[in-house]
PDB file of C-alpha atoms in Angstrom:
ATOM      1  CA  UNK D1189    -132.721  -2.029  32.899  1.00  0.00           C
ATOM      2  CA  UNK D1190    -134.930  -4.498  34.767  1.00  0.00           C
ATOM      3  CA  UNK D1191    -132.936  -7.133  33.796  1.00  0.00           C
ATOM      4  CA  UNK D1192    -129.713  -5.645  34.800  1.00  0.00           C
ATOM      5  CA  UNK D1193    -131.110  -4.868  38.065  1.00  0.00           C
ATOM      6  CA  UNK D1194    -132.502  -8.955  38.486  1.00  0.00           C
ATOM      7  CA  UNK D1195    -129.476 -10.018  37.592  1.00  0.00           C
ATOM      8  CA  UNK D1196    -127.549  -7.893  40.191  1.00  0.00           C
ATOM      9  CA  UNK D1197    -129.788  -9.041  42.052  1.00  0.00           C
ATOM     10  CA  UNK D1198    -128.622 -13.231  41.788  1.00  0.00           C
ATOM     11  CA  UNK D1199    -125.017 -11.745  42.134  1.00  0.00           C
ATOM     12  CA  UNK D1200    -126.408  -9.867  45.352  1.00  0.00           C
ATOM     13  CA  UNK D1201    -127.383 -13.404  46.544  1.00  0.00           C
ATOM     14  CA  UNK D1202    -124.404 -15.315  45.309  1.00  0.00           C
ATOM     15  CA  UNK D1203    -122.485 -12.936  47.699  1.00  0.00           C
ATOM     16  CA  UNK D1204    -124.626 -13.099  50.330  1.00  0.00           C
ATOM     17  CA  UNK D1205    -124.373 -17.272  50.355  1.00  0.00           C
ATOM     18  CA  UNK D1206    -120.730 -17.786  50.136  1.00  0.00           C
ATOM     19  CA  UNK D1207    -120.631 -14.877  53.358  1.00  0.00           C
ATOM     20  CA  UNK D1208    -122.898 -17.881  55.022  1.00  0.00           C
ATOM     21  CA  UNK D1209    -120.511 -20.605  53.723  1.00  0.00           C
ATOM     22  CA  UNK D1210    -117.904 -18.821  54.951  1.00  0.00           C
ATOM     23  CA  UNK D1211    -119.298 -18.742  58.114  1.00  0.00           C
ATOM     24  CA  UNK D1212    -119.885 -22.661  57.823  1.00  0.00           C
ATOM     25  CA  UNK D1213    -123.749 -21.397  57.445  1.00  0.00           C
ATOM     26  CA  UNK D1214    -124.462 -24.351  55.106  1.00  0.00           C
ATOM     27  CA  UNK D1215    -128.032 -23.866  55.022  1.00  0.00           C
ATOM     28  CA  UNK D1216    -128.213 -20.491  54.731  1.00  0.00           C
ATOM     29  CA  UNK D1217    -125.934 -20.459  52.367  1.00  0.00           C
ATOM     30  CA  UNK D1218    -127.850 -22.647  50.178  1.00  0.00           C
ATOM     31  CA  UNK D1219    -131.149 -20.469  51.062  1.00  0.00           C
ATOM     32  CA  UNK D1220    -129.021 -17.838  49.108  1.00  0.00           C
ATOM     33  CA  UNK D1221    -127.952 -19.368  46.302  1.00  0.00           C
ATOM     34  CA  UNK D1222    -131.427 -20.986  45.353  1.00  0.00           C
ATOM     35  CA  UNK D1223    -133.273 -17.490  45.832  1.00  0.00           C
ATOM     36  CA  UNK D1224    -130.325 -16.589  43.024  1.00  0.00           C
ATOM     37  CA  UNK D1225    -131.093 -19.489  41.166  1.00  0.00           C
ATOM     38  CA  UNK D1226    -135.028 -18.619  41.043  1.00  0.00           C
ATOM     39  CA  UNK D1227    -134.548 -14.801  39.958  1.00  0.00           C
ATOM     40  CA  UNK D1228    -131.849 -16.280  37.275  1.00  0.00           C
ATOM     41  CA  UNK D1229    -134.769 -18.704  35.882  1.00  0.00           C
ATOM     42  CA  UNK D1230    -137.223 -16.692  35.642  1.00  0.00           C
ATOM     43  CA  UNK D1231    -134.679 -14.482  33.361  1.00  0.00           C
ATOM     44  CA  UNK D1232    -133.716 -17.079  31.160  1.00  0.00           C
ATOM     45  CA  UNK D1233    -137.680 -18.219  30.372  1.00  0.00           C
ATOM     46  CA  UNK D1234    -137.758 -14.762  29.452  1.00  0.00           C
ATOM     47  CA  UNK D1235    -134.829 -14.711  27.449  1.00  0.00           C
ATOM     48  CA  UNK D1236    -133.369 -18.224  26.621  1.00  0.00           C
ATOM     49  CA  UNK D1237    -130.042 -17.039  25.085  1.00  0.00           C
ATOM     50  CA  UNK D1238    -129.030 -14.507  26.723  1.00  0.00           C
ATOM     51  CA  UNK D1239    -125.708 -15.299  28.492  1.00  0.00           C
ATOM     52  CA  UNK D1240    -125.208 -13.574  31.234  1.00  0.00           C
ATOM     53  CA  UNK D1241    -128.680 -15.239  32.734  1.00  0.00           C
ATOM     54  CA  UNK D1242    -127.956 -18.224  31.843  1.00  0.00           C
ATOM     55  CA  UNK D1243    -124.288 -18.273  33.348  1.00  0.00           C
ATOM     56  CA  UNK D1244    -126.094 -16.805  36.708  1.00  0.00           C
ATOM     57  CA  UNK D1245    -127.888 -20.275  36.517  1.00  0.00           C
ATOM     58  CA  UNK D1246    -125.122 -21.971  36.387  1.00  0.00           C
ATOM     59  CA  UNK D1247    -123.123 -20.667  38.905  1.00  0.00           C
ATOM     60  CA  UNK D1248    -126.455 -20.946  41.418  1.00  0.00           C
ATOM     61  CA  UNK D1249    -126.635 -24.685  41.029  1.00  0.00           C
ATOM     62  CA  UNK D1250    -122.656 -25.134  41.238  1.00  0.00           C
ATOM     63  CA  UNK D1251    -122.220 -23.621  44.302  1.00  0.00           C
ATOM     64  CA  UNK D1252    -125.120 -25.907  45.869  1.00  0.00           C
ATOM     65  CA  UNK D1253    -123.896 -28.650  44.369  1.00  0.00           C
ATOM     66  CA  UNK D1254    -120.695 -28.457  46.126  1.00  0.00           C
ATOM     67  CA  UNK D1255    -122.160 -27.950  49.452  1.00  0.00           C
ATOM     68  CA  UNK D1256    -123.955 -31.625  48.437  1.00  0.00           C
ATOM     69  CA  UNK D1257    -120.778 -33.202  48.127  1.00  0.00           C
ATOM     70  CA  UNK D1258    -119.328 -31.766  51.103  1.00  0.00           C
ATOM     71  CA  UNK D1259    -122.463 -33.082  53.051  1.00  0.00           C
ATOM     72  CA  UNK D1260    -122.486 -36.382  51.077  1.00  0.00           C
ATOM     73  CA  UNK D1261    -125.995 -36.133  49.758  1.00  0.00           C
ATOM     74  CA  UNK D1262    -124.146 -37.672  46.533  1.00  0.00           C
ATOM     75  CA  UNK D1263    -127.660 -37.677  44.381  1.00  0.00           C
ATOM     76  CA  UNK D1264    -128.511 -33.745  44.967  1.00  0.00           C
ATOM     77  CA  UNK D1265    -125.222 -32.666  43.938  1.00  0.00           C
ATOM     78  CA  UNK D1266    -125.214 -35.012  40.667  1.00  0.00           C
ATOM     79  CA  UNK D1267    -128.834 -33.560  39.747  1.00  0.00           C
ATOM     80  CA  UNK D1268    -127.316 -29.564  40.308  1.00  0.00           C
ATOM     81  CA  UNK D1269    -123.758 -30.517  38.958  1.00  0.00           C
ATOM     82  CA  UNK D1270    -125.489 -31.969  35.559  1.00  0.00           C
ATOM     83  CA  UNK D1271    -127.788 -29.464  35.403  1.00  0.00           C
ATOM     84  CA  UNK D1272    -125.420 -26.339  35.255  1.00  0.00           C
ATOM     85  CA  UNK D1273    -122.658 -28.703  33.003  1.00  0.00           C
ATOM     86  CA  UNK D1274    -125.594 -28.430  30.594  1.00  0.00           C
ATOM     87  CA  UNK D1275    -126.465 -25.032  30.762  1.00  0.00           C
ATOM     88  CA  UNK D1276    -122.099 -24.704  30.120  1.00  0.00           C
ATOM     89  CA  UNK D1277    -122.471 -26.611  26.882  1.00  0.00           C
ATOM     90  CA  UNK D1278    -125.290 -24.570  25.990  1.00  0.00           C
ATOM     91  CA  UNK D1279    -122.873 -21.358  26.595  1.00  0.00           C
ATOM     92  CA  UNK D1280    -119.761 -22.807  24.561  1.00  0.00           C
ATOM     93  CA  UNK D1281    -122.809 -23.755  21.691  1.00  0.00           C
ATOM     94  CA  UNK D1282    -124.345 -19.777  21.695  1.00  0.00           C
ATOM     95  CA  UNK D1283    -120.624 -18.210  21.941  1.00  0.00           C
ATOM     96  CA  UNK D1284    -118.030 -20.816  20.597  1.00  0.00           C
ATOM     97  CA  UNK D1285    -115.559 -18.437  20.386  1.00  0.00           C
ATOM     98  CA  UNK D1286    -115.075 -17.496  24.590  1.00  0.00           C
ATOM     99  CA  UNK D1287    -112.609 -19.108  25.764  1.00  0.00           C
ATOM    100  CA  UNK D1288    -113.942 -18.269  29.124  1.00  0.00           C
ATOM    101  CA  UNK D1289    -116.936 -20.074  28.734  1.00  0.00           C
ATOM    102  CA  UNK D1290    -115.398 -23.376  27.567  1.00  0.00           C
ATOM    103  CA  UNK D1291    -112.876 -23.403  30.220  1.00  0.00           C
ATOM    104  CA  UNK D1292    -115.646 -23.029  32.260  1.00  0.00           C
ATOM    105  CA  UNK D1293    -117.600 -26.026  30.895  1.00  0.00           C
ATOM    106  CA  UNK D1294    -114.256 -27.822  30.964  1.00  0.00           C
ATOM    107  CA  UNK D1295    -114.221 -27.023  34.951  1.00  0.00           C
ATOM    108  CA  UNK D1296    -117.577 -28.463  34.917  1.00  0.00           C
ATOM    109  CA  UNK D1297    -116.507 -32.152  35.034  1.00  0.00           C
ATOM    110  CA  UNK D1298    -114.733 -31.516  38.096  1.00  0.00           C
ATOM    111  CA  UNK D1299    -117.324 -32.427  40.354  1.00  0.00           C
ATOM    112  CA  UNK D1300    -118.683 -35.214  38.676  1.00  0.00           C
ATOM    113  CA  UNK D1301    -115.216 -36.733  39.153  1.00  0.00           C
ATOM    114  CA  UNK D1302    -115.363 -35.868  42.731  1.00  0.00           C
ATOM    115  CA  UNK D1303    -119.218 -37.295  43.085  1.00  0.00           C
ATOM    116  CA  UNK D1304    -118.086 -40.736  40.627  1.00  0.00           C
ATOM    117  CA  UNK D1305    -115.073 -41.029  43.861  1.00  0.00           C
ATOM    118  CA  UNK D1306    -117.842 -40.536  46.257  1.00  0.00           C
ATOM    119  CA  UNK D1307    -119.357 -43.610  44.647  1.00  0.00           C
ATOM    120  CA  UNK D1308    -116.121 -45.112  44.476  1.00  0.00           C
ATOM    121  CA  UNK D1309    -116.881 -45.323  40.769  1.00  0.00           C
ATOM    122  CA  UNK D1310    -113.317 -44.385  39.180  1.00  0.00           C
ATOM    123  CA  UNK D1311    -113.796 -45.025  35.311  1.00  0.00           C
ATOM    124  CA  UNK D1312    -116.440 -42.306  35.142  1.00  0.00           C
ATOM    125  CA  UNK D1313    -113.761 -40.389  37.416  1.00  0.00           C
ATOM    126  CA  UNK D1314    -111.577 -41.005  34.813  1.00  0.00           C
ATOM    127  CA  UNK D1315    -113.329 -40.064  31.974  1.00  0.00           C
ATOM    128  CA  UNK D1316    -114.553 -36.995  33.468  1.00  0.00           C
ATOM    129  CA  UNK D1317    -110.823 -35.894  33.793  1.00  0.00           C
ATOM    130  CA  UNK D1318    -110.037 -36.556  30.698  1.00  0.00           C
ATOM    131  CA  UNK D1319    -112.959 -34.439  28.997  1.00  0.00           C
ATOM    132  CA  UNK D1320    -111.679 -31.614  31.171  1.00  0.00           C
ATOM    133  CA  UNK D1321    -108.069 -31.981  29.958  1.00  0.00           C
ATOM    134  CA  UNK D1322    -109.323 -32.811  26.010  1.00  0.00           C
ATOM    135  CA  UNK D1323    -110.921 -29.198  26.332  1.00  0.00           C
ATOM    136  CA  UNK D1324    -108.376 -27.431  27.901  1.00  0.00           C
ATOM    137  CA  UNK D1325    -105.405 -28.945  25.381  1.00  0.00           C
ATOM    138  CA  UNK D1326    -108.186 -27.139  22.764  1.00  0.00           C
ATOM    139  CA  UNK D1327    -107.950 -23.590  24.651  1.00  0.00           C
ATOM    140  CA  UNK D1328    -104.008 -24.256  25.047  1.00  0.00           C
ATOM    141  CA  UNK D1329    -104.067 -24.243  21.223  1.00  0.00           C
ATOM    142  CA  UNK D1330    -105.465 -21.669  21.053  1.00  0.00           C
ATOM    143  CA  UNK D1331    -103.336 -19.630  23.573  1.00  0.00           C
ATOM    144  CA  UNK D1332    -100.516 -21.720  24.445  1.00  0.00           C
ATOM    145  CA  UNK D1333     -98.698 -19.020  26.124  1.00  0.00           C
ATOM    146  CA  UNK D1334    -101.116 -18.585  28.611  1.00  0.00           C
ATOM    147  CA  UNK D1335    -100.482 -20.000  32.779  1.00  0.00           C
ATOM    148  CA  UNK D1336    -103.829 -20.278  33.088  1.00  0.00           C
ATOM    149  CA  UNK D1337    -104.884 -23.318  30.464  1.00  0.00           C
ATOM    150  CA  UNK D1338    -101.382 -24.986  31.665  1.00  0.00           C
ATOM    151  CA  UNK D1339    -102.213 -24.736  35.474  1.00  0.00           C
ATOM    152  CA  UNK D1340    -105.359 -26.182  34.819  1.00  0.00           C
ATOM    153  CA  UNK D1341    -103.868 -29.196  32.162  1.00  0.00           C
ATOM    154  CA  UNK D1342    -101.331 -29.568  35.347  1.00  0.00           C
ATOM    155  CA  UNK D1343    -104.422 -30.087  37.823  1.00  0.00           C
ATOM    156  CA  UNK D1344    -106.371 -32.621  35.804  1.00  0.00           C
ATOM    157  CA  UNK D1345    -102.776 -34.226  35.331  1.00  0.00           C
ATOM    158  CA  UNK D1346    -102.430 -34.071  38.747  1.00  0.00           C
ATOM    159  CA  UNK D1347    -105.874 -35.860  39.847  1.00  0.00           C
ATOM    160  CA  UNK D1348    -105.815 -38.207  36.959  1.00  0.00           C
ATOM    161  CA  UNK D1349    -102.639 -39.184  39.119  1.00  0.00           C
ATOM    162  CA  UNK D1350    -104.034 -39.297  41.948  1.00  0.00           C
ATOM    163  CA  UNK D1351    -106.688 -41.596  40.715  1.00  0.00           C
ATOM    164  CA  UNK D1352    -104.390 -43.655  39.811  1.00  0.00           C
ATOM    165  CA  UNK D1353    -102.412 -44.334  42.334  1.00  0.00           C
ATOM    166  CA  UNK D1354    -105.505 -44.945  44.536  1.00  0.00           C
ATOM    167  CA  UNK D1355    -106.110 -47.376  42.465  1.00  0.00           C
ATOM    168  CA  UNK D1356    -102.726 -48.948  42.650  1.00  0.00           C
ATOM    169  CA  UNK D1357    -101.379 -48.364  39.727  1.00  0.00           C
ATOM    170  CA  UNK D1358     -98.013 -46.894  40.694  1.00  0.00           C
ATOM    171  CA  UNK D1359     -97.041 -46.597  36.193  1.00  0.00           C
ATOM    172  CA  UNK D1360    -100.494 -44.803  35.447  1.00  0.00           C
ATOM    173  CA  UNK D1361     -99.659 -42.479  38.700  1.00  0.00           C
ATOM    174  CA  UNK D1362     -96.056 -42.183  37.224  1.00  0.00           C
ATOM    175  CA  UNK D1363     -96.936 -40.976  34.022  1.00  0.00           C
ATOM    176  CA  UNK D1364     -99.324 -38.743  34.546  1.00  0.00           C
ATOM    177  CA  UNK D1365     -97.016 -36.878  37.616  1.00  0.00           C
ATOM    178  CA  UNK D1366     -94.041 -36.629  35.694  1.00  0.00           C
ATOM    179  CA  UNK D1367     -96.509 -34.576  32.687  1.00  0.00           C
ATOM    180  CA  UNK D1368     -97.955 -32.350  35.696  1.00  0.00           C
ATOM    181  CA  UNK D1369     -94.514 -31.516  37.116  1.00  0.00           C
ATOM    182  CA  UNK D1370     -93.318 -30.500  33.575  1.00  0.00           C
ATOM    183  CA  UNK D1371     -95.729 -28.303  33.245  1.00  0.00           C
ATOM    184  CA  UNK D1372     -95.602 -26.869  36.788  1.00  0.00           C
ATOM    185  CA  UNK D1373     -91.901 -26.656  36.505  1.00  0.00           C
ATOM    186  CA  UNK D1374     -92.369 -24.717  32.939  1.00  0.00           C
ATOM    187  CA  UNK D1375     -95.056 -22.167  34.614  1.00  0.00           C
ATOM    188  CA  UNK D1376     -92.437 -22.086  37.818  1.00  0.00           C
ATOM    189  CA  UNK D1377     -89.440 -20.696  35.978  1.00  0.00           C
ATOM    190  CA  UNK D1378     -91.907 -18.113  34.037  1.00  0.00           C
ATOM    191  CA  UNK D1379     -92.712 -16.631  37.134  1.00  0.00           C
ATOM    192  CA  UNK D1380     -90.375 -17.944  40.123  1.00  0.00           C
ATOM    193  CA  UNK D1381     -91.893 -15.147  42.614  1.00  0.00           C
ATOM    194  CA  UNK D1382     -95.283 -16.645  42.691  1.00  0.00           C
ATOM    195  CA  UNK D1383     -95.970 -19.159  45.643  1.00  0.00           C
ATOM    196  CA  UNK D1384     -98.509 -20.577  44.409  1.00  0.00           C
ATOM    197  CA  UNK D1385     -96.074 -21.689  41.632  1.00  0.00           C
ATOM    198  CA  UNK D1386     -93.566 -22.932  44.277  1.00  0.00           C
ATOM    199  CA  UNK D1387     -95.863 -24.535  46.380  1.00  0.00           C
ATOM    200  CA  UNK D1388     -97.238 -26.032  43.206  1.00  0.00           C
ATOM    201  CA  UNK D1389     -93.674 -27.683  42.946  1.00  0.00           C
ATOM    202  CA  UNK D1390     -93.437 -29.156  46.657  1.00  0.00           C
ATOM    203  CA  UNK D1391     -96.359 -30.978  45.954  1.00  0.00           C
ATOM    204  CA  UNK D1392     -95.203 -32.397  42.195  1.00  0.00           C
ATOM    205  CA  UNK D1393     -91.563 -33.052  44.029  1.00  0.00           C
ATOM    206  CA  UNK D1394     -93.718 -35.220  46.967  1.00  0.00           C
ATOM    207  CA  UNK D1395     -95.887 -36.879  44.606  1.00  0.00           C
ATOM    208  CA  UNK D1396     -93.283 -38.077  42.181  1.00  0.00           C
ATOM    209  CA  UNK D1397     -91.271 -39.267  45.701  1.00  0.00           C
ATOM    210  CA  UNK D1398     -93.925 -41.239  46.868  1.00  0.00           C
ATOM    211  CA  UNK D1399     -94.136 -43.745  43.327  1.00  0.00           C
ATOM    212  CA  UNK D1400     -90.203 -43.370  42.697  1.00  0.00           C
ATOM    213  CA  UNK D1401     -88.960 -43.859  45.997  1.00  0.00           C
ATOM    214  CA  UNK D1402     -86.287 -41.779  45.238  1.00  0.00           C
ATOM    215  CA  UNK D1403     -85.624 -39.463  47.905  1.00  0.00           C
ATOM    216  CA  UNK D1404     -84.073 -36.677  45.451  1.00  0.00           C
ATOM    217  CA  UNK D1405     -87.089 -35.689  45.059  1.00  0.00           C
ATOM    218  CA  UNK D1406     -88.417 -35.724  48.887  1.00  0.00           C
ATOM    219  CA  UNK D1407     -84.686 -33.060  49.235  1.00  0.00           C
ATOM    220  CA  UNK D1408     -85.996 -31.164  46.205  1.00  0.00           C
ATOM    221  CA  UNK D1409     -89.365 -30.442  47.728  1.00  0.00           C
ATOM    222  CA  UNK D1410     -87.296 -29.591  51.001  1.00  0.00           C
ATOM    223  CA  UNK D1411     -85.106 -27.169  49.789  1.00  0.00           C
ATOM    224  CA  UNK D1412     -87.843 -25.183  48.304  1.00  0.00           C
ATOM    225  CA  UNK D1413     -89.538 -25.208  51.418  1.00  0.00           C
ATOM    226  CA  UNK D1414     -86.303 -24.049  53.843  1.00  0.00           C
ATOM    227  CA  UNK D1415     -86.386 -21.180  51.334  1.00  0.00           C
ATOM    228  CA  UNK D1416     -89.602 -19.926  52.123  1.00  0.00           C
ATOM    229  CA  UNK D1417     -89.552 -20.833  55.681  1.00  0.00           C
ATOM    230  CA  UNK D1418     -86.337 -18.022  55.847  1.00  0.00           C
ATOM    231  CA  UNK D1419     -87.933 -15.786  53.543  1.00  0.00           C
ATOM    232  CA  UNK D1420     -90.902 -15.994  55.677  1.00  0.00           C
ATOM    233  CA  UNK D1421     -93.450 -16.781  53.001  1.00  0.00           C
ATOM    234  CA  UNK D1422     -93.921 -20.245  53.867  1.00  0.00           C
ATOM    235  CA  UNK D1423     -97.660 -20.550  55.553  1.00  0.00           C
ATOM    236  CA  UNK D1424     -98.777 -21.507  58.724  1.00  0.00           C
ATOM    237  CA  UNK D1425    -100.610 -24.400  57.444  1.00  0.00           C
ATOM    238  CA  UNK D1426     -98.037 -25.759  55.445  1.00  0.00           C
ATOM    239  CA  UNK D1427     -95.502 -25.285  58.495  1.00  0.00           C
ATOM    240  CA  UNK D1428     -95.289 -29.193  59.363  1.00  0.00           C
ATOM    241  CA  UNK D1429     -93.852 -29.650  55.763  1.00  0.00           C
ATOM    242  CA  UNK D1430     -90.995 -28.874  57.141  1.00  0.00           C
ATOM    243  CA  UNK D1431     -90.334 -31.568  59.975  1.00  0.00           C
ATOM    244  CA  UNK D1432     -91.884 -34.457  57.389  1.00  0.00           C
ATOM    245  CA  UNK D1433     -89.493 -33.256  54.217  1.00  0.00           C
ATOM    246  CA  UNK D1434     -86.981 -33.555  56.183  1.00  0.00           C
ATOM    247  CA  UNK D1435     -87.459 -36.460  57.812  1.00  0.00           C
ATOM    248  CA  UNK D1436     -88.025 -38.562  54.401  1.00  0.00           C
ATOM    249  CA  UNK D1437     -84.799 -36.563  53.050  1.00  0.00           C
ATOM    250  CA  UNK D1438     -82.654 -38.743  55.676  1.00  0.00           C
TER     251      UNK D1438
END
């Protein structure tokens, strides 16, 4: 009962930290996450194999790690992120059949890649995305119908494409974007009412246009955005897409 109460305190500190972050109080957020981390680490010291306690520690390290990336403090970010990933790995080993633990471990590589990009180390970033991709492929093999896993795979291919494009590797970018687009088209076909997936399609078509210089991709993206605007579902932040896509489609 005591541990349940302590875990509830961790969740409470996380929520207060999230709220502080929404208010752009980064110092306050870090303070709250640190308090949650200290509680979680005390629980792990008492019971090193407690999955919920370990997960709370991983979360309490991930969040300040993300803040540190945003602040440009890559050394601090790496310390937090690497510690969190080791815990994520331990959670997978403790419960190998837990798909959520495997997914969290896969996603733990995302921040590693962001840090590497910030340090101008594309090789490390690529390895991180590829490691994440392999883990997601394993999850899809177990549950081929999972849209969540397929979208995670799509995002990884998308990021690999962006990385290749930033390195001037158009062929590598095209290969990755084609795989990403194939996935998002299949996902959107299964749930055509999802605005998230429609937006993913717009991004995918725009990326294909950038690497192929073929206007047909801009026109595909424009068709979706115009329908969203007509239906009143185009987000205010995406409104500039209309003028830009019309210009690119000419």
